[in-house]
XYZ file of C-alpha atoms in Angstrom:
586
model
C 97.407 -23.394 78.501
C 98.816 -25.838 75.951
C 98.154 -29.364 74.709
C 94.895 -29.072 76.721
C 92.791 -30.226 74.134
C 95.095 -32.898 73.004
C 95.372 -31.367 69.303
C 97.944 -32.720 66.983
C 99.462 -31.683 63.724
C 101.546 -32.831 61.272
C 102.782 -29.243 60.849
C 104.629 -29.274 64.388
C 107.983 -28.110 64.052
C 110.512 -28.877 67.087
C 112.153 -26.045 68.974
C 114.791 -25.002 71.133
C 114.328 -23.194 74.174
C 116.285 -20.553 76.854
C 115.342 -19.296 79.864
C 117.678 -16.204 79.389
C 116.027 -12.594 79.977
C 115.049 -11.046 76.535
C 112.566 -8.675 77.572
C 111.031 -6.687 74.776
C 107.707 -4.485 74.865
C 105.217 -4.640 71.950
C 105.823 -1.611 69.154
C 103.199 0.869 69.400
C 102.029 0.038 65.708
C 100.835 -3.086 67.655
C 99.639 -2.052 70.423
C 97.387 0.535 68.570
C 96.485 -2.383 65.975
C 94.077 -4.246 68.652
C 91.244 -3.409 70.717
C 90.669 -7.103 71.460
C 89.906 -6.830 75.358
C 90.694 -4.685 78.391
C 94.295 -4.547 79.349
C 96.096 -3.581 82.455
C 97.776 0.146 83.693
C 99.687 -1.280 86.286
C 103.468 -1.981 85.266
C 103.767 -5.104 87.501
C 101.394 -6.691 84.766
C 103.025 -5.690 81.786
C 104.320 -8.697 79.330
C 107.625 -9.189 78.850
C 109.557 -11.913 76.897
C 110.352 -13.579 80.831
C 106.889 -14.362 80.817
C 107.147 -16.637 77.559
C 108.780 -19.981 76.277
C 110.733 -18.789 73.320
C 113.279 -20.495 71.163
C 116.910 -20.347 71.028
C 116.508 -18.015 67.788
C 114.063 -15.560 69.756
C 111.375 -16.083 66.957
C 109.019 -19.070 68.110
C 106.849 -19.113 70.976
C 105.614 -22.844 72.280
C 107.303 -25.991 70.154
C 107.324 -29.567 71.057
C 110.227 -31.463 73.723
C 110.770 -34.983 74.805
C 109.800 -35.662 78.361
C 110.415 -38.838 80.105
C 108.375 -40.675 82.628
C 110.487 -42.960 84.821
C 107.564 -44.654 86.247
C 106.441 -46.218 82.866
C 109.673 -45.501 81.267
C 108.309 -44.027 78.671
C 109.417 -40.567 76.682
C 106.692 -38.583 74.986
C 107.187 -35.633 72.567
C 104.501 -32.897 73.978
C 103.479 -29.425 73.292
C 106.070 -26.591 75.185
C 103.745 -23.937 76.640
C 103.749 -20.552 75.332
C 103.705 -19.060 78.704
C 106.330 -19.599 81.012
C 105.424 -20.035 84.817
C 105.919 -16.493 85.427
C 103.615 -15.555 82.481
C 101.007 -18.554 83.807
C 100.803 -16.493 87.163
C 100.685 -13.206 85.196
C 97.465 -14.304 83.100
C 95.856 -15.254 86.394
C 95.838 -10.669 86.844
C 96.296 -10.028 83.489
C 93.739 -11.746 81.108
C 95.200 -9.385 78.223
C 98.690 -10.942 76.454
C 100.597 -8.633 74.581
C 103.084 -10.943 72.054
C 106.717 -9.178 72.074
C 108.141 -7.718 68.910
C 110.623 -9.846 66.902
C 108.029 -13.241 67.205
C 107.803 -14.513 64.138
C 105.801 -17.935 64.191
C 103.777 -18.838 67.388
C 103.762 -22.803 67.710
C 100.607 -25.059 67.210
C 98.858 -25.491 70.395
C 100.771 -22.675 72.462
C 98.374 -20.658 74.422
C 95.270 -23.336 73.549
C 92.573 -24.036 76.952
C 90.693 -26.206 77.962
C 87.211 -27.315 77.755
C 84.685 -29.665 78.668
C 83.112 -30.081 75.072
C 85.928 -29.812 72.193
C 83.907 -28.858 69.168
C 83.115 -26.015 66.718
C 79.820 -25.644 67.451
C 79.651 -26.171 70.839
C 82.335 -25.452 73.400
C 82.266 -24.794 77.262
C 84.501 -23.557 79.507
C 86.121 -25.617 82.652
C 85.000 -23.807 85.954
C 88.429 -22.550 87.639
C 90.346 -22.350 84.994
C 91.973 -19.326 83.649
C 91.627 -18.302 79.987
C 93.467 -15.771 77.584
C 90.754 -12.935 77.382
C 92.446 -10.690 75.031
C 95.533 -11.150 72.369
C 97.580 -8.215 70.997
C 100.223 -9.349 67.983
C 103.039 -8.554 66.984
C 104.325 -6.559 63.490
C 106.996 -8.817 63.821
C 104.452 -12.158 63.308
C 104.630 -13.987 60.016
C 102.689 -17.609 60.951
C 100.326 -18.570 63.616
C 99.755 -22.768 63.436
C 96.948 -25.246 64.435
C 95.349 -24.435 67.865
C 97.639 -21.689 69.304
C 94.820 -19.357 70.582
C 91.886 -22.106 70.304
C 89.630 -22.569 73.368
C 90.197 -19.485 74.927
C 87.456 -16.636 75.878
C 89.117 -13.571 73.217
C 86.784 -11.231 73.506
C 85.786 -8.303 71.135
C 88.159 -7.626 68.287
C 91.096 -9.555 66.727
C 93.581 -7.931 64.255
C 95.708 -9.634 62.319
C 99.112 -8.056 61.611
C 100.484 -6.961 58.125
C 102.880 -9.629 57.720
C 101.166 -12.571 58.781
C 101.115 -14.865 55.465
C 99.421 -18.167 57.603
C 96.516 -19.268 59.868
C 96.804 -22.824 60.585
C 93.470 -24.735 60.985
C 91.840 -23.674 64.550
C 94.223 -20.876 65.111
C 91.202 -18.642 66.829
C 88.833 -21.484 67.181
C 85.565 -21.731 69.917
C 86.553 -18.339 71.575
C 84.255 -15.091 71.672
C 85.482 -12.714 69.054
C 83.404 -10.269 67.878
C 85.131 -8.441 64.708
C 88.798 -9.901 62.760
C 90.272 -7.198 61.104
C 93.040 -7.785 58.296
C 95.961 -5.524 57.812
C 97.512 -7.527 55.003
C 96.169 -9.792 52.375
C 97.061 -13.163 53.267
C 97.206 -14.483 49.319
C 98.843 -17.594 49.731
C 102.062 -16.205 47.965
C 104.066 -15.172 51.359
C 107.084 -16.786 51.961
C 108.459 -17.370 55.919
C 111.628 -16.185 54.525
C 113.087 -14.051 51.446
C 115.164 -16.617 50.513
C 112.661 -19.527 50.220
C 111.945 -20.404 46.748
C 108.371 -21.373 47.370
C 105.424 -19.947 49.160
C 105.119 -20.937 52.673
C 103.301 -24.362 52.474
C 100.330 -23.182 54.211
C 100.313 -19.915 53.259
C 96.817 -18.316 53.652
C 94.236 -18.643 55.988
C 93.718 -22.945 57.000
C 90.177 -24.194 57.492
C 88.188 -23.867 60.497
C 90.522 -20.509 61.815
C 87.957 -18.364 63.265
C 84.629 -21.085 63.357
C 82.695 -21.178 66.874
C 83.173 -17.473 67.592
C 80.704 -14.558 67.726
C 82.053 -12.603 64.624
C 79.508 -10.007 63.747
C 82.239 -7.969 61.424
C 85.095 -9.094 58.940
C 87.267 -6.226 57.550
C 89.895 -6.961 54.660
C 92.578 -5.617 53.410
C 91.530 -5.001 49.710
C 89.064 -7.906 48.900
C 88.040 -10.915 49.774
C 88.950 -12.229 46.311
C 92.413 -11.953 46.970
C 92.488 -13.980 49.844
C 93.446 -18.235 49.608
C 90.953 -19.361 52.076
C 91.291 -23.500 52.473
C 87.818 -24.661 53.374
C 86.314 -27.331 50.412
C 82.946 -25.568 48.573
C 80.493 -28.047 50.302
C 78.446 -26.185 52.984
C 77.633 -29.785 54.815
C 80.965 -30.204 55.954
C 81.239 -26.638 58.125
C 85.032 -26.399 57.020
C 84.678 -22.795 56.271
C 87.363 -20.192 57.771
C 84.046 -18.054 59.895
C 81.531 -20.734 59.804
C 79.435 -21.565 62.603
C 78.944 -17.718 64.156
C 76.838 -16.935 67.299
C 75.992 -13.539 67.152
C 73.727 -12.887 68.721
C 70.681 -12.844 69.830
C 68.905 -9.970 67.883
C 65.589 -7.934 69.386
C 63.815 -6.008 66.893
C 60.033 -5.060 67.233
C 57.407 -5.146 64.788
C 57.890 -2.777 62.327
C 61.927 -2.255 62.077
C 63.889 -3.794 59.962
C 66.059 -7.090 59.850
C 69.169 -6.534 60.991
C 71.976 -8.834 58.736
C 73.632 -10.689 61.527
C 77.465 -10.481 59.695
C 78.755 -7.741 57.953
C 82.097 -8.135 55.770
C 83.906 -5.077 55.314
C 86.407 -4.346 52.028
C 88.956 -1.830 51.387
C 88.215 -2.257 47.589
C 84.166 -2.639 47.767
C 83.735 -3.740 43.786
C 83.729 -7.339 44.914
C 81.071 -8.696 45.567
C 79.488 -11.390 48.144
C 76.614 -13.562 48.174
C 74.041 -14.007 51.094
C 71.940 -16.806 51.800
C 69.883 -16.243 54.389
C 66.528 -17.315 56.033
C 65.097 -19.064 59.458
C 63.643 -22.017 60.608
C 59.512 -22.074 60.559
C 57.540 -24.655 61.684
C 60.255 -26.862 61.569
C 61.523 -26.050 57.201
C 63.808 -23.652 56.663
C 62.523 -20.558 54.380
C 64.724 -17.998 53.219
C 63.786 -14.408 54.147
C 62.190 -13.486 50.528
C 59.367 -16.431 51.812
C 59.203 -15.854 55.447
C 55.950 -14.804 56.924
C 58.081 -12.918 59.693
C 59.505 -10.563 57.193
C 57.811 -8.252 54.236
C 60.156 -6.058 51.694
C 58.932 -2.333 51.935
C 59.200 0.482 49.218
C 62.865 0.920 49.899
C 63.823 -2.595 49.111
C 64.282 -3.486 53.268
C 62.560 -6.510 54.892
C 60.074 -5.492 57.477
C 59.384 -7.450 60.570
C 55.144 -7.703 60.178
C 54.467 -10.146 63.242
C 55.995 -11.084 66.351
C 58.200 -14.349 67.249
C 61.213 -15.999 67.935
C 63.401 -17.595 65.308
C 66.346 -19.698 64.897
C 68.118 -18.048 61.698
C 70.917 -18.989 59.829
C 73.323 -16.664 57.323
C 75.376 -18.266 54.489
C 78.121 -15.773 52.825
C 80.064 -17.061 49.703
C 81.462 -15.760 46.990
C 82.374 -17.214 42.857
C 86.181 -17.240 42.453
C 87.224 -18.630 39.109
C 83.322 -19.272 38.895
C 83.552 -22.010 41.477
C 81.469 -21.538 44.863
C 83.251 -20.978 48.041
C 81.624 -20.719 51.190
C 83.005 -17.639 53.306
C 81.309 -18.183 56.572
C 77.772 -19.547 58.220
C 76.226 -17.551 60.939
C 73.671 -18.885 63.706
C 71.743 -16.831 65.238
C 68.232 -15.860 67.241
C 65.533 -13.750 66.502
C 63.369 -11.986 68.872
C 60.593 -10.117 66.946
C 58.353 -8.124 69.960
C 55.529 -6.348 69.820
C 55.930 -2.186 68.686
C 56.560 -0.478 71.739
C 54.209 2.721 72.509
C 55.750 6.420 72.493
C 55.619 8.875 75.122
C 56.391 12.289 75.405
C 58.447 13.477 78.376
C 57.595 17.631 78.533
C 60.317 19.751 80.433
C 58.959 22.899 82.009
C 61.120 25.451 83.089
C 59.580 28.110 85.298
C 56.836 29.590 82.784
C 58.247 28.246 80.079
C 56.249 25.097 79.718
C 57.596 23.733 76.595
C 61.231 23.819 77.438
C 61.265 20.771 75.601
C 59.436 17.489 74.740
C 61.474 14.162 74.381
C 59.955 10.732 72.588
C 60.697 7.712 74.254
C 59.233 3.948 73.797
C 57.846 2.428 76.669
C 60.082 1.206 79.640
C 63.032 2.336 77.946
C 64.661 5.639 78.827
C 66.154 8.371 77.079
C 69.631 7.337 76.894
C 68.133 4.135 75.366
C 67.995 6.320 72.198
C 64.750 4.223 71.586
C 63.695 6.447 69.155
C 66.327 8.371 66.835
C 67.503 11.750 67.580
C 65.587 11.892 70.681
C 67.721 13.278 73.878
C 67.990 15.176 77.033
C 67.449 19.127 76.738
C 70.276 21.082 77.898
C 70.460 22.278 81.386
C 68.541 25.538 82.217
C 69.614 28.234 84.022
C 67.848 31.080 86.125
C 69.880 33.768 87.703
C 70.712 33.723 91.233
C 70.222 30.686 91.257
C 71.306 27.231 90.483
C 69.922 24.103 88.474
C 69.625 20.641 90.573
C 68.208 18.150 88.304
C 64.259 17.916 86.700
C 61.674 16.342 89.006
C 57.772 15.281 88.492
C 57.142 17.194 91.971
C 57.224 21.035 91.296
C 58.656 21.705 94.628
C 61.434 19.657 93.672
C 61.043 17.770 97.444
C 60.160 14.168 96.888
C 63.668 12.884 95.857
C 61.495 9.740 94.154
C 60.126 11.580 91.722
C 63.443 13.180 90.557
C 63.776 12.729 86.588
C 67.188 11.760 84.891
C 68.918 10.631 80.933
C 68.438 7.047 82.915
C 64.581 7.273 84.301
C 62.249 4.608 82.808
C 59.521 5.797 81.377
C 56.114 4.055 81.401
C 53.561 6.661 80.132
C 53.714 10.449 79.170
C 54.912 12.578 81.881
C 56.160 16.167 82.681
C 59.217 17.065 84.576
C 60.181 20.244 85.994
C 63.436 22.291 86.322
C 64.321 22.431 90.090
C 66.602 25.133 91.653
C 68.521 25.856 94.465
C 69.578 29.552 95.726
C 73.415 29.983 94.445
C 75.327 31.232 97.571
C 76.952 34.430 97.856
C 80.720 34.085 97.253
C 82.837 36.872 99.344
C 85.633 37.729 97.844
C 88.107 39.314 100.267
C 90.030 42.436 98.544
C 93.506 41.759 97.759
C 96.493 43.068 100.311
C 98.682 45.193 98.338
C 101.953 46.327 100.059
C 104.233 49.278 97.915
C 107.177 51.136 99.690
C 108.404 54.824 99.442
C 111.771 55.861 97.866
C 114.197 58.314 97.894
C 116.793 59.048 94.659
C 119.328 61.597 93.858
C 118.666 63.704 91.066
C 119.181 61.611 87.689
C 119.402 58.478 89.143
C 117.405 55.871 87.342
C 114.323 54.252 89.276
C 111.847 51.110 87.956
C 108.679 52.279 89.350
C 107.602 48.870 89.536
C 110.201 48.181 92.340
C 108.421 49.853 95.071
C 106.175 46.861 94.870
C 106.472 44.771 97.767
C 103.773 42.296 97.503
C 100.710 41.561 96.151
C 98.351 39.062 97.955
C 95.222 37.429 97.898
C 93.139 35.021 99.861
C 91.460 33.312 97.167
C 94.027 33.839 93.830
C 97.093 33.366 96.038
C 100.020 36.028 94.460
C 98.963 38.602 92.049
C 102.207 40.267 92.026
C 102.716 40.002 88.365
C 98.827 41.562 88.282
C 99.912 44.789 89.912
C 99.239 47.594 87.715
C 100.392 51.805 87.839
C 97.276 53.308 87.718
C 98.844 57.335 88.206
C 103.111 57.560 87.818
C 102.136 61.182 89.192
C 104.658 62.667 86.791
C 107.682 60.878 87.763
C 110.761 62.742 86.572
C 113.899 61.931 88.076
C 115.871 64.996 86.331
C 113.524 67.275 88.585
C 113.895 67.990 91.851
C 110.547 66.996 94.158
C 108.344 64.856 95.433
C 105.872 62.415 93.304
C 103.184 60.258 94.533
C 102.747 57.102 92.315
C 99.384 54.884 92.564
C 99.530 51.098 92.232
C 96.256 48.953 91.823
C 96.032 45.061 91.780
C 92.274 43.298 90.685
C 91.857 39.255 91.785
C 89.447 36.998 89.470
C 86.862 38.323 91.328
C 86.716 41.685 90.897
C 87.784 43.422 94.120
C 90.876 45.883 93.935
C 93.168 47.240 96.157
C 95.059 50.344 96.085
C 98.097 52.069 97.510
C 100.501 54.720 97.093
C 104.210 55.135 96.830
C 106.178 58.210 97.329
C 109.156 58.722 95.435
C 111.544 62.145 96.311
C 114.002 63.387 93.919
C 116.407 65.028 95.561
C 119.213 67.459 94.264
C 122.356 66.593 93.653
C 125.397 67.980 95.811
C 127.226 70.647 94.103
C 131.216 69.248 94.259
C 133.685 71.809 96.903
C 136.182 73.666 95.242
C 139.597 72.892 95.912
C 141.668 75.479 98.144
C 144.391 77.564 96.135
C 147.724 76.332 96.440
C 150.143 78.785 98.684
C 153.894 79.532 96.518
C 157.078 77.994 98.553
C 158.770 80.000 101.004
C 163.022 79.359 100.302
C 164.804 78.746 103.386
C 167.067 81.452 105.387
C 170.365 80.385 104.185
C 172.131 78.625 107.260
C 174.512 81.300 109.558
C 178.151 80.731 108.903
C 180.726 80.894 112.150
C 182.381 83.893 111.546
C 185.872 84.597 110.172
C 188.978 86.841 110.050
C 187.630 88.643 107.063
C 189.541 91.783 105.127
C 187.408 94.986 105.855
C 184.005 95.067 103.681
C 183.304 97.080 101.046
C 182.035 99.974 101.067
C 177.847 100.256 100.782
C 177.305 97.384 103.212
C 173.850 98.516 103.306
C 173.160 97.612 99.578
C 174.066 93.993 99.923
C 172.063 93.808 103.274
C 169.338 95.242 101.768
C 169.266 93.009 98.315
C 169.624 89.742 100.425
C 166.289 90.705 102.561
C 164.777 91.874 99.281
C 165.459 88.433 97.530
C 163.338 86.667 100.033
C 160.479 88.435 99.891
C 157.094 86.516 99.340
C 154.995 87.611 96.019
C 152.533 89.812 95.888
C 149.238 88.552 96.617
C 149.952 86.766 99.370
C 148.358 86.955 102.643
C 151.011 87.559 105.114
C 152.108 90.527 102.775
C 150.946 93.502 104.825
C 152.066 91.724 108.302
C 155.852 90.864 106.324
C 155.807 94.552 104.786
C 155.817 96.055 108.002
C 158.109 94.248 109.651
C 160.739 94.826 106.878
C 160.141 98.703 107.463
C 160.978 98.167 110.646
C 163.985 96.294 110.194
C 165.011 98.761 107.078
C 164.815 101.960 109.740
C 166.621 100.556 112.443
C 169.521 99.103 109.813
C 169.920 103.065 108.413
C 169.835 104.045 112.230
C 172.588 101.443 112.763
C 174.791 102.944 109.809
C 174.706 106.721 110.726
C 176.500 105.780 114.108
C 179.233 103.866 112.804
C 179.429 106.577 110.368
C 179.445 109.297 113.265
C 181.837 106.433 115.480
C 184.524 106.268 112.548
C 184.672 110.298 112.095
C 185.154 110.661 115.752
């Protein structure tokens, strides 16, 4: 990479450069903007800015040092790679670079090769070396110089960033694009920043920026007309931005039409292009209208009428300010061949012998699409059974004959549907465990909970699936015993079944507390007794009112047993009077 084909400009611009770690992925807008070449899954091989020689500013890639030789004492100013050796060993897995957001200008000559032949028309590769395959660019990009992707192998297509307002000379020269598309319109207006007074000096796209590739397709940003394109209006010099194409080659058959080798694409299609174009014959070159390859049919389109090969060549221009500029020059081969003959592929499925019938040209095959609309029938299907492939042996045995979207096909030919007995699938019958259950009357119950499990060998747990097939009348404000049914089905239609029992029992009636029994008052303690004066008379009163006082209340149970023995006491006190009455008279 870099200074490889000894290029020079006087647009070099000298840069500072770090080594510091500024790592920065490409935005999404440009990652989605390119579908130049295959790029890379693996993270390892993702570009960051450590794999890049970037200036002190973090907007240049590449630039120009001083290096010093001591042997011949000499110090010469050379090109700074745009990779970095980290990035060099990186492009060695990785032929895909992906420019980091926030570069602005990439420096002439950054990421050119190398090759044996340095030309536009002509260019080959050095054996060993490794080349840039695919380019993604920044949003962030505003000018690419001379050379910085030139003599590379950038395959397929190239897009070109909104705000890109320059293409030096070379910038994409001698690689193998295929399409450029254009996000912006480089005008020649854009500035390299706000402030500048003046356009960028080389704003627009420099002469020479795309020549030597294989462009087939342009697609601008509005139109063509728009765009300051630098190459002079003289076709001899080859200056043009797309000249020298190599599409390419073409194979058409006698009887199709010619195929335009470049097509140019624009977003506002009311400007229009010129074509020159035409082939070499017998040594003169005669434009298409005169060739005695070509004939215009009914419809306006040239006809190929005989076979051969031809070198052709496509000029595009277009008038601005009604002076000639030439757009781009295409190259390109010819290969007229002889009409192919059709045959007729018929699929037979069991009886049905016209399953279907499918055109194809000779030794092509149907995914060749050889001739339009013409593709594979749908599989069949027969029940019981199970569809293999199509064969030309009916029995389906001789695995040579077997028939595919891919099969070459030489002459007519039918095919037939081959099938194989479809296996019986047993499905074991899920295992479905419930459990039984026992509430008190009122108490609340999820039926659901006397699931235990619900397994299967193929559909794993179908728990969830379990379904209450009979709640067998559960009411848990009656008293009894209710049988509820559970059923589970797996994806394959067996079902299991099993029964709960849930018993309702009645609820406990609460005891009733035992009547309380009155207090009994306490016998008065017995007082030593005293000199006293002589009692009263009716002793017997007071006696009998201080037994009375403590007697329990009626209703209680020792009643009868206390009643009696206060009869008892009440005879033998009157006994105990009538002698001391009988004592004191005597």
């Amino acid at each position: 990479m870099g200074g490889g084909s000894a290029l020079d400009s006087a647009s070099a611009k000298p840069a500072k450069f770090i080594g510091e770690d500024r790592s920065m992925p490409a935005s999404e807008e440009s990652r989605e903007a390119s579908t130049d070449s295959t790029t890379t899954n693996d993270p390892s091989l993702a570009w960051t800015r450590e794999d890049f020689n970037i200036s002190a500013d973090g907007k240049t890639i590449g630039g120009r040092k001083d290096v010093h030789y001591p042997d011949t004492g000499q110090t010469v100013n050379e090109y700074v790679d745009g990779l970095s050796e980290k990035g060099k060993e990186k492009l060695k897995k990785n032929h895909h670079i992906v420019i980091p957001e926030g570069i602005e200008v990439i420096h002439e000559c950054a990421f050119t090769g190398h090759a044996k032949q340095v030309g536009n028309k002509q260019h080959e590769h050095i054996d060993g070396e490794t080349y840039i395959e695919g380019v993604t660019l920044p949003q962030s990009l505003k000018i690419i110089e001379y050379g910085a992707f030139g003599w590379n192998k950038i395959k397929g297509t190239v897009t070109i960033p909104k705000n890109v307002i320059s293409i030096h000379s070379a910038a994409f020269v001698a690689n193998e694009i295929e399409k450029v598309v254009f996000e912006g319109v480089l005008d020649g207006k854009g500035k390299e920043h706000d402030t500048d007074a003046d356009p960028y000096y080389l704003a627009g796209v420099g002469e020479k920026a795309f020549q030597g590739n294989k462009i087939s397709e342009i697609v601008v940003k509005d139109n063509l007309g728009k765009y300051k394109l630098y190459p002079s209006n003289n076709p001899q010099k080859s200056d043009s931005v797309f000249d020298n194409q190599n599409p390419g080659p073409f194979t058409i058959e006698v009887g199709e039409e010619y195929k335009r080798p470049i097509t140019i694409t624009q977003e506002n299609g009311n400007y229009s292009i010129g074509v020159v174009e035409g082939f070499k014959e017998n040594g003169n070159p005669v434009q298409i209208e005169n060739s005695s390859y070509f004939k215009k049919n009914n419809d306006g389109k040239y006809v190929a009428v005989k076979t051969g090969k031809l070198e052709g060549q496509c000029l595009f221009y277009d008038m601005l300010n009604n002076n000639f500029r030439v757009l781009g020059v295409s190259h390109f081969t010819y290969n007229i061949i002889p009409k192919s003959k059709i045959y007729t592929v018929t699929f037979v499925n069991g009886t049905d012998q016209n399953y279907a019938k499918v055109q194809v040209k000779e030794n092509k095959s149907i995914k060749d699409k050889s001739v339009a609309g013409q593709v594979m029938p749908d599989n069949p299907s027969k029940a019981g059974y199970t569809f293999r492939g199509w064969s030309a042996d009916k029995t389906g045995k001789d695995k040579t004959k077997e028939f595919s979207a891919a099969t070459q096909v030489t002459g007519d030919m039918t095919v037939y549907a081959i099938y194989t007995p479809t296996p019986a699938v047993l499905n074991a019958v899920p295992t479905l465990i419930v459990q039984d259950k026992t509430i008190t009357e009122g108490d609340p119950l999820d039926l659901r909970s006397l699931i235990v499990s619900a397994t299967d060998k193929e559909d794993g747990d179908l728990k969830n699936k379990v379904q209450i097939t009979n709640n067998g009348g559960f009411d848990n404000s009656k008293v009894g015993s209710y049988v509820i049914t559970f059923s589970v089905t797996d994806n394959g239609g067996a079902t299991a079944t099993a029964s709960a029992t849930v018993t309702v029992t009645k609820k406990p009636t609460p005891p009733t507390p035992p009547e309380l029994e009155p207090e009994v008052e306490s016998e008065p303690e017995s007082v030593p007794a005293t000199s006293q004066p002589e009692q009263p008379e009716q002793p017997e009163q007071q006696q009998a009112e201080r037994v009375v006082k403590h007697l329990p209340k009626t209703g209680s149970t020792t009643t009868p047993v206390l009643a009696s023995a206060i009869a008892s006491l009440f005879a033998g006190l009157v006994e105990l009077v009538a002698a001391l009455k009988y004592l004191r008279k005597n």
